[in-house]
Amino acid sequence: MKRSRLLAAVSALALTAAALVTGAAPAQAANLLANPGFEAGSLSGWSCSGGTGSVVSSPVRSGSHALAGAASSSDQALCTQTVSVLPNTAYSLKAWVRGSYVYLGVTGGASTWTPGASSYSELAVTFTTGASQTTAQVFLHGWYGQGTYYADDVSLDGPGGGDPPTGGVPGAPANPGVTGTTANSISLSWTAATGTVTGYRVYEGSQVVKAVTGTTATIDGLGACTSHSYSVAAYNTNGESAKSGIVSGTTTGCTNTGLPKHALIGYLHASFANGSGYVRMADVPAAWNIINLSFGEPTSVTSGDIRFNRCPIAECPNVESEAEFIAAIRAKQAAGRKVLISIGGQNGQVQLTTTAARDAFVSSVGAIIDRYGLNGLDIDFEGHSLYFNAGDTDFRNPTTPVIVNLISALRTLKAKYGANFVLTMAPETFFVQVGHKFYGGAGGGDNRTGSYLPVIHALRDALTVLHVQDYNSGPVMGLDGQYHNIGNADFHIAMTDMMKAGFTVANTGHTFPGLRQDQLAFGLPAAVSAGNGYTAPAAVHQALDCLVKGTNCGGYTLRGGASPSFRGLMTWSINWDRYYNWEFQNSHAPYLAALP
């Protein structure tokens, strides 16, 4: 969230993780790639997005031809080739490249890049295939608006794929689906695999949770109101197939939060005006179901001591008295609305580096909640509040103090206030979905990428709504292997689908499980002045149609399926919406109310 119209958009150029590597010429004798030097004079064996790839005769590194990828403002000129590989096997990928911001890697796995090479320079990366992986997709691409890049002499060294010598592993099962749920179980079914099948293994992440001989399974012993993501593999005496796609399900028994099925969520500038003017609590329209008071901020970055100061009269001449403010909160609550204190924002850096800071956070936030009689807490940590120490690579078991202490503090507050305590989070995409391709604790690049993931995961059963800020973001890769850009339906669909379906976390070997559909919303600027990534109402409605009903998805296929209980929309901010004559509220509140 931003206090001023000067926007700190996340630089797409910071989303990469490895350094330029130089070395010897590629070992062409072991090369698995077809047409690796483009000497066929064509793109034979390669596929490039949107006609952006071509073969040129100059500049080349060797031979007579090379690849030219024409990156533009809307396409990074992605060129790929898929080859057969063996499971649990090490491979070496290399390419010679020139141009600005050239990337080399394996889809869903390791990658490397160079920010600029005026002459051909070698990129190299190694990776090990997964336990059931039989194919790998190699990619090259440039970056948006950085112009044409060139590549030559690409090599993928390692043993070729295909069935092992004993042969005959089954094909992968297909079409996994949830067929039923109870408070402690989820039932699944899938389409039978081809070939000789002894049985099927149901995986949650990398762990086998059930083995059956048929095409159905019930996973028991689960907690009430918990979300889980599963895939299925077939096996016989010759080995195990590749895994199916992921399917997510949620057990029943969720606490009634008192929210409508589809909610409108907004931030209220309660401590500053921000050029949009002050809105009194009593004047917030009834359409807003959750009102986040912005912001509680620390006395210092590492103190953990959070203070909430209402807007001074010099900045907000129409500010109400505290007694009027509290009375208006009570009136909103009596009408079924939830009022939360939001901690952080652009200027409120909060680093809980010590247990003392953690305890101060719990005490001071609790004092604010008690003073105003609030319904809960919103976490809007931005900037450098969250980060990873080197080697912190397992989001399920984080070790970095600022993350561990935040998780502990939030659990304590949830336990203190009980089941009806509303907990929301508003991370930027940089701290969540970018973790699919770049994860800060895994080394290299920015150590903040993906740093909300361990917090979301640890609090997933206490979390009421996650509304990622789908704005002020660079392009982000979705589950379709494509980069998506802010300001259109496609971005909101792809980013939200990642949170519903779950995704692999880059270079860690772990999978982040999807959240419950009722926990998901997405965030938008209320108007063009409120943030970079304003989306026209018609495009927002297209995204809602796709996410809620599974229709009007454009070219995107939902990996997590439709979400009839999708929670709704968040905006920065109520003040900016009032400034623009309530366009956001008037466009979206009726649309949400009309959704099934």
PDB file of C-alpha atoms in Angstrom, residues 150-337:
ATOM      1  CA  TYR A 150      20.916 -13.902 -29.508  1.00  0.00           C
ATOM      2  CA  ALA A 151      21.766 -17.485 -28.561  1.00  0.00           C
ATOM      3  CA  ASP A 152      23.970 -20.159 -30.105  1.00  0.00           C
ATOM      4  CA  ASP A 153      25.497 -23.563 -29.282  1.00  0.00           C
ATOM      5  CA  VAL A 154      22.959 -24.622 -26.687  1.00  0.00           C
ATOM      6  CA  SER A 155      23.705 -27.946 -24.990  1.00  0.00           C
ATOM      7  CA  LEU A 156      21.976 -30.253 -22.536  1.00  0.00           C
ATOM      8  CA  ASP A 157      24.426 -32.894 -21.353  1.00  0.00           C
ATOM      9  CA  GLY A 158      23.321 -36.105 -19.655  1.00  0.00           C
ATOM     10  CA  PRO A 159      21.736 -39.479 -20.385  1.00  0.00           C
ATOM     11  CA  GLY A 160      18.776 -39.558 -22.738  1.00  0.00           C
ATOM     12  CA  GLY A 161      15.317 -40.404 -21.456  1.00  0.00           C
ATOM     13  CA  GLY A 162      12.887 -43.175 -22.195  1.00  0.00           C
ATOM     14  CA  ASP A 163      11.828 -46.212 -20.201  1.00  0.00           C
ATOM     15  CA  PRO A 164      14.503 -47.834 -18.016  1.00  0.00           C
ATOM     16  CA  PRO A 165      15.989 -51.099 -19.296  1.00  0.00           C
ATOM     17  CA  THR A 166      13.257 -53.205 -17.673  1.00  0.00           C
ATOM     18  CA  GLY A 167      10.708 -51.008 -19.507  1.00  0.00           C
ATOM     19  CA  GLY A 168       6.995 -50.725 -19.075  1.00  0.00           C
ATOM     20  CA  VAL A 169       6.282 -48.095 -16.391  1.00  0.00           C
ATOM     21  CA  PRO A 170       2.625 -46.963 -16.545  1.00  0.00           C
ATOM     22  CA  GLY A 171       1.421 -43.719 -18.017  1.00  0.00           C
ATOM     23  CA  ALA A 172       0.441 -40.884 -15.686  1.00  0.00           C
ATOM     24  CA  PRO A 173      -3.087 -40.854 -14.190  1.00  0.00           C
ATOM     25  CA  ALA A 174      -5.278 -37.987 -15.396  1.00  0.00           C
ATOM     26  CA  ASN A 175      -8.176 -35.781 -14.297  1.00  0.00           C
ATOM     27  CA  PRO A 176      -7.821 -35.974 -10.502  1.00  0.00           C
ATOM     28  CA  GLY A 177     -10.841 -34.536  -8.716  1.00  0.00           C
ATOM     29  CA  VAL A 178     -12.360 -34.153  -5.260  1.00  0.00           C
ATOM     30  CA  THR A 179     -15.501 -36.268  -4.914  1.00  0.00           C
ATOM     31  CA  GLY A 180     -16.381 -35.567  -1.293  1.00  0.00           C
ATOM     32  CA  THR A 181     -15.271 -33.957   1.965  1.00  0.00           C
ATOM     33  CA  THR A 182     -16.008 -34.295   5.675  1.00  0.00           C
ATOM     34  CA  ALA A 183     -14.569 -32.529   8.700  1.00  0.00           C
ATOM     35  CA  ASN A 184     -11.613 -34.973   8.699  1.00  0.00           C
ATOM     36  CA  SER A 185     -11.375 -36.475   5.206  1.00  0.00           C
ATOM     37  CA  ILE A 186     -11.125 -35.718   1.495  1.00  0.00           C
ATOM     38  CA  SER A 187     -12.157 -38.259  -1.162  1.00  0.00           C
ATOM     39  CA  LEU A 188     -10.514 -38.317  -4.595  1.00  0.00           C
ATOM     40  CA  SER A 189     -10.940 -40.002  -7.946  1.00  0.00           C
ATOM     41  CA  TRP A 190      -8.926 -40.002 -11.177  1.00  0.00           C
ATOM     42  CA  THR A 191      -8.774 -41.541 -14.636  1.00  0.00           C
ATOM     43  CA  ALA A 192      -6.903 -44.849 -14.867  1.00  0.00           C
ATOM     44  CA  ALA A 193      -3.344 -44.782 -16.166  1.00  0.00           C
ATOM     45  CA  THR A 194      -2.396 -46.561 -19.378  1.00  0.00           C
ATOM     46  CA  GLY A 195      -0.228 -49.660 -19.378  1.00  0.00           C
ATOM     47  CA  THR A 196       0.183 -52.319 -16.698  1.00  0.00           C
ATOM     48  CA  VAL A 197      -0.773 -50.861 -13.312  1.00  0.00           C
ATOM     49  CA  THR A 198      -0.167 -52.515  -9.950  1.00  0.00           C
ATOM     50  CA  GLY A 199      -1.598 -49.606  -7.955  1.00  0.00           C
ATOM     51  CA  TYR A 200      -1.628 -45.876  -7.319  1.00  0.00           C
ATOM     52  CA  ARG A 201       0.132 -43.644  -4.811  1.00  0.00           C
ATOM     53  CA  VAL A 202      -1.503 -40.414  -3.639  1.00  0.00           C
ATOM     54  CA  TYR A 203       1.007 -37.682  -2.839  1.00  0.00           C
ATOM     55  CA  GLU A 204       0.705 -34.531  -0.759  1.00  0.00           C
ATOM     56  CA  GLY A 205       3.781 -32.677  -1.927  1.00  0.00           C
ATOM     57  CA  SER A 206       6.564 -35.289  -1.895  1.00  0.00           C
ATOM     58  CA  GLN A 207       4.949 -37.497   0.776  1.00  0.00           C
ATOM     59  CA  VAL A 208       2.855 -40.565  -0.033  1.00  0.00           C
ATOM     60  CA  VAL A 209      -0.354 -40.321   2.019  1.00  0.00           C
ATOM     61  CA  LYS A 210      -2.293 -43.246   0.531  1.00  0.00           C
ATOM     62  CA  ALA A 211      -1.680 -46.292  -1.673  1.00  0.00           C
ATOM     63  CA  VAL A 212      -4.619 -48.010  -3.404  1.00  0.00           C
ATOM     64  CA  THR A 213      -5.251 -50.455  -6.233  1.00  0.00           C
ATOM     65  CA  GLY A 214      -8.290 -48.680  -7.725  1.00  0.00           C
ATOM     66  CA  THR A 215      -8.911 -45.159  -9.037  1.00  0.00           C
ATOM     67  CA  THR A 216     -10.410 -43.702  -5.855  1.00  0.00           C
ATOM     68  CA  ALA A 217      -9.022 -42.925  -2.426  1.00  0.00           C
ATOM     69  CA  THR A 218     -10.132 -41.275   0.806  1.00  0.00           C
ATOM     70  CA  ILE A 219      -7.520 -39.429   2.846  1.00  0.00           C
ATOM     71  CA  ASP A 220      -8.509 -39.637   6.527  1.00  0.00           C
ATOM     72  CA  GLY A 221      -7.261 -38.115   9.762  1.00  0.00           C
ATOM     73  CA  LEU A 222      -7.255 -34.521   8.510  1.00  0.00           C
ATOM     74  CA  GLY A 223      -8.042 -31.433  10.567  1.00  0.00           C
ATOM     75  CA  ALA A 224     -11.334 -29.587  10.210  1.00  0.00           C
ATOM     76  CA  CYS A 225     -11.362 -26.636   7.797  1.00  0.00           C
ATOM     77  CA  THR A 226      -7.924 -27.419   6.378  1.00  0.00           C
ATOM     78  CA  SER A 227      -6.794 -27.266   2.759  1.00  0.00           C
ATOM     79  CA  HIS A 228      -4.748 -29.952   1.043  1.00  0.00           C
ATOM     80  CA  SER A 229      -3.274 -30.462  -2.434  1.00  0.00           C
ATOM     81  CA  TYR A 230      -2.783 -33.924  -3.950  1.00  0.00           C
ATOM     82  CA  SER A 231      -1.330 -35.585  -7.025  1.00  0.00           C
ATOM     83  CA  VAL A 232      -1.446 -39.246  -8.070  1.00  0.00           C
ATOM     84  CA  ALA A 233       1.139 -41.585  -9.625  1.00  0.00           C
ATOM     85  CA  ALA A 234       0.672 -45.117 -10.999  1.00  0.00           C
ATOM     86  CA  TYR A 235       3.236 -47.837 -10.384  1.00  0.00           C
ATOM     87  CA  ASN A 236       4.137 -51.420 -11.289  1.00  0.00           C
ATOM     88  CA  THR A 237       7.177 -53.663 -10.834  1.00  0.00           C
ATOM     89  CA  ASN A 238       9.121 -51.564 -13.374  1.00  0.00           C
ATOM     90  CA  GLY A 239       8.683 -48.247 -11.598  1.00  0.00           C
ATOM     91  CA  GLU A 240       6.394 -45.286 -11.055  1.00  0.00           C
ATOM     92  CA  SER A 241       4.739 -42.987 -13.589  1.00  0.00           C
ATOM     93  CA  ALA A 242       4.910 -39.243 -13.696  1.00  0.00           C
ATOM     94  CA  LYS A 243       2.484 -37.593 -11.296  1.00  0.00           C
ATOM     95  CA  SER A 244      -0.913 -36.319 -12.347  1.00  0.00           C
ATOM     96  CA  GLY A 245      -1.861 -32.698 -12.091  1.00  0.00           C
ATOM     97  CA  ILE A 246      -2.565 -31.260  -8.640  1.00  0.00           C
ATOM     98  CA  VAL A 247      -6.057 -31.108  -7.158  1.00  0.00           C
ATOM     99  CA  SER A 248      -6.943 -29.166  -3.998  1.00  0.00           C
ATOM    100  CA  GLY A 249      -9.666 -29.803  -1.464  1.00  0.00           C
ATOM    101  CA  THR A 250     -10.824 -28.434   1.900  1.00  0.00           C
ATOM    102  CA  THR A 251     -12.332 -30.310   4.811  1.00  0.00           C
ATOM    103  CA  THR A 252     -15.582 -29.061   6.303  1.00  0.00           C
ATOM    104  CA  GLY A 253     -16.069 -27.651   9.795  1.00  0.00           C
ATOM    105  CA  CYS A 254     -14.960 -24.079   9.145  1.00  0.00           C
ATOM    106  CA  THR A 255     -15.869 -21.395  11.697  1.00  0.00           C
ATOM    107  CA  ASN A 256     -18.457 -18.902  10.477  1.00  0.00           C
ATOM    108  CA  THR A 257     -16.558 -15.623  10.155  1.00  0.00           C
ATOM    109  CA  GLY A 258     -19.685 -13.505   9.833  1.00  0.00           C
ATOM    110  CA  LEU A 259     -18.550 -12.313   6.404  1.00  0.00           C
ATOM    111  CA  PRO A 260     -20.717 -12.523   3.301  1.00  0.00           C
ATOM    112  CA  LYS A 261     -19.803 -15.216   0.794  1.00  0.00           C
ATOM    113  CA  HIS A 262     -18.248 -12.568  -1.468  1.00  0.00           C
ATOM    114  CA  ALA A 263     -16.837  -9.526   0.345  1.00  0.00           C
ATOM    115  CA  LEU A 264     -15.632  -6.030  -0.499  1.00  0.00           C
ATOM    116  CA  ILE A 265     -12.492  -5.144   1.474  1.00  0.00           C
ATOM    117  CA  GLY A 266     -10.910  -1.710   1.656  1.00  0.00           C
ATOM    118  CA  TYR A 267      -8.173   0.239   3.436  1.00  0.00           C
ATOM    119  CA  LEU A 268      -9.142   3.446   5.220  1.00  0.00           C
ATOM    120  CA  HIS A 269      -6.478   6.120   5.652  1.00  0.00           C
ATOM    121  CA  ALA A 270      -7.137   6.600   9.361  1.00  0.00           C
ATOM    122  CA  SER A 271      -3.732   8.058  10.244  1.00  0.00           C
ATOM    123  CA  PHE A 272      -2.989  10.223   7.189  1.00  0.00           C
ATOM    124  CA  ALA A 273      -4.702  11.861   4.195  1.00  0.00           C
ATOM    125  CA  ASN A 274      -2.414  10.870   1.263  1.00  0.00           C
ATOM    126  CA  GLY A 275      -3.779  13.496  -1.122  1.00  0.00           C
ATOM    127  CA  SER A 276      -7.125  11.735  -1.407  1.00  0.00           C
ATOM    128  CA  GLY A 277      -8.644  13.370   1.644  1.00  0.00           C
ATOM    129  CA  TYR A 278      -9.786  12.043   4.998  1.00  0.00           C
ATOM    130  CA  VAL A 279     -12.920   9.893   5.232  1.00  0.00           C
ATOM    131  CA  ARG A 280     -14.626   9.733   8.613  1.00  0.00           C
ATOM    132  CA  MET A 281     -15.448   6.255   9.837  1.00  0.00           C
ATOM    133  CA  ALA A 282     -19.157   7.090   9.997  1.00  0.00           C
ATOM    134  CA  ASP A 283     -19.052   8.114   6.322  1.00  0.00           C
ATOM    135  CA  VAL A 284     -17.689   4.794   5.028  1.00  0.00           C
ATOM    136  CA  PRO A 285     -20.526   3.301   2.929  1.00  0.00           C
ATOM    137  CA  ALA A 286     -22.217   0.086   4.020  1.00  0.00           C
ATOM    138  CA  ALA A 287     -20.890  -1.743   0.924  1.00  0.00           C
ATOM    139  CA  TRP A 288     -17.510  -2.277   2.609  1.00  0.00           C
ATOM    140  CA  ASN A 289     -17.500  -5.571   4.522  1.00  0.00           C
ATOM    141  CA  ILE A 290     -13.965  -5.319   5.951  1.00  0.00           C
ATOM    142  CA  ILE A 291     -12.417  -1.944   6.786  1.00  0.00           C
ATOM    143  CA  ASN A 292      -8.656  -1.968   7.409  1.00  0.00           C
ATOM    144  CA  LEU A 293      -7.441   0.984   9.484  1.00  0.00           C
ATOM    145  CA  SER A 294      -4.167   2.185   7.969  1.00  0.00           C
ATOM    146  CA  PHE A 295      -1.669   1.943   9.542  1.00  0.00           C
ATOM    147  CA  GLY A 296      -0.195   0.744  12.793  1.00  0.00           C
ATOM    148  CA  GLU A 297       3.542   1.444  12.580  1.00  0.00           C
ATOM    149  CA  PRO A 298       6.533   0.594  14.814  1.00  0.00           C
ATOM    150  CA  THR A 299       8.406   3.086  16.982  1.00  0.00           C
ATOM    151  CA  SER A 300      11.542   1.767  15.252  1.00  0.00           C
ATOM    152  CA  VAL A 301      12.124  -0.911  12.649  1.00  0.00           C
ATOM    153  CA  THR A 302      13.186  -3.605  15.117  1.00  0.00           C
ATOM    154  CA  SER A 303      11.306  -2.567  18.274  1.00  0.00           C
ATOM    155  CA  GLY A 304       8.128  -4.541  17.602  1.00  0.00           C
ATOM    156  CA  ASP A 305       6.314  -1.756  19.458  1.00  0.00           C
ATOM    157  CA  ILE A 306       3.368  -0.849  17.203  1.00  0.00           C
ATOM    158  CA  ARG A 307       1.524   2.439  17.569  1.00  0.00           C
ATOM    159  CA  PHE A 308      -1.646   3.649  15.877  1.00  0.00           C
ATOM    160  CA  ASN A 309      -2.008   7.420  15.724  1.00  0.00           C
ATOM    161  CA  ARG A 310      -5.102   8.906  14.199  1.00  0.00           C
ATOM    162  CA  CYS A 311      -4.715  11.585  11.544  1.00  0.00           C
ATOM    163  CA  PRO A 312      -3.719  14.966  13.054  1.00  0.00           C
ATOM    164  CA  ILE A 313      -6.152  17.812  12.517  1.00  0.00           C
ATOM    165  CA  ALA A 314      -3.504  19.829  10.656  1.00  0.00           C
ATOM    166  CA  GLU A 315      -3.469  17.162   7.926  1.00  0.00           C
ATOM    167  CA  CYS A 316      -7.106  16.080   8.226  1.00  0.00           C
ATOM    168  CA  PRO A 317      -9.241  19.116   9.191  1.00  0.00           C
ATOM    169  CA  ASN A 318     -12.429  17.035   9.169  1.00  0.00           C
ATOM    170  CA  VAL A 319     -11.092  14.314  11.475  1.00  0.00           C
ATOM    171  CA  GLU A 320     -13.639  13.196  14.085  1.00  0.00           C
ATOM    172  CA  SER A 321     -12.942  12.941  17.799  1.00  0.00           C
ATOM    173  CA  GLU A 322     -11.735   9.629  19.179  1.00  0.00           C
ATOM    174  CA  ALA A 323     -15.072   9.086  20.908  1.00  0.00           C
ATOM    175  CA  GLU A 324     -16.887   9.629  17.603  1.00  0.00           C
ATOM    176  CA  PHE A 325     -14.408   7.335  15.869  1.00  0.00           C
ATOM    177  CA  ILE A 326     -15.015   4.509  18.353  1.00  0.00           C
ATOM    178  CA  ALA A 327     -18.788   5.031  18.216  1.00  0.00           C
ATOM    179  CA  ALA A 328     -18.678   4.761  14.426  1.00  0.00           C
ATOM    180  CA  ILE A 329     -16.671   1.515  14.663  1.00  0.00           C
ATOM    181  CA  ARG A 330     -19.343   0.088  16.987  1.00  0.00           C
ATOM    182  CA  ALA A 331     -22.061   1.084  14.530  1.00  0.00           C
ATOM    183  CA  LYS A 332     -20.232  -0.641  11.671  1.00  0.00           C
ATOM    184  CA  GLN A 333     -19.802  -3.788  13.747  1.00  0.00           C
ATOM    185  CA  ALA A 334     -23.460  -3.771  14.775  1.00  0.00           C
ATOM    186  CA  ALA A 335     -24.306  -3.748  11.064  1.00  0.00           C
ATOM    187  CA  GLY A 336     -22.143  -6.852  10.499  1.00  0.00           C
ATOM    188  CA  ARG A 337     -18.974  -5.134   9.255  1.00  0.00           C
TER     189      ARG A 337
END
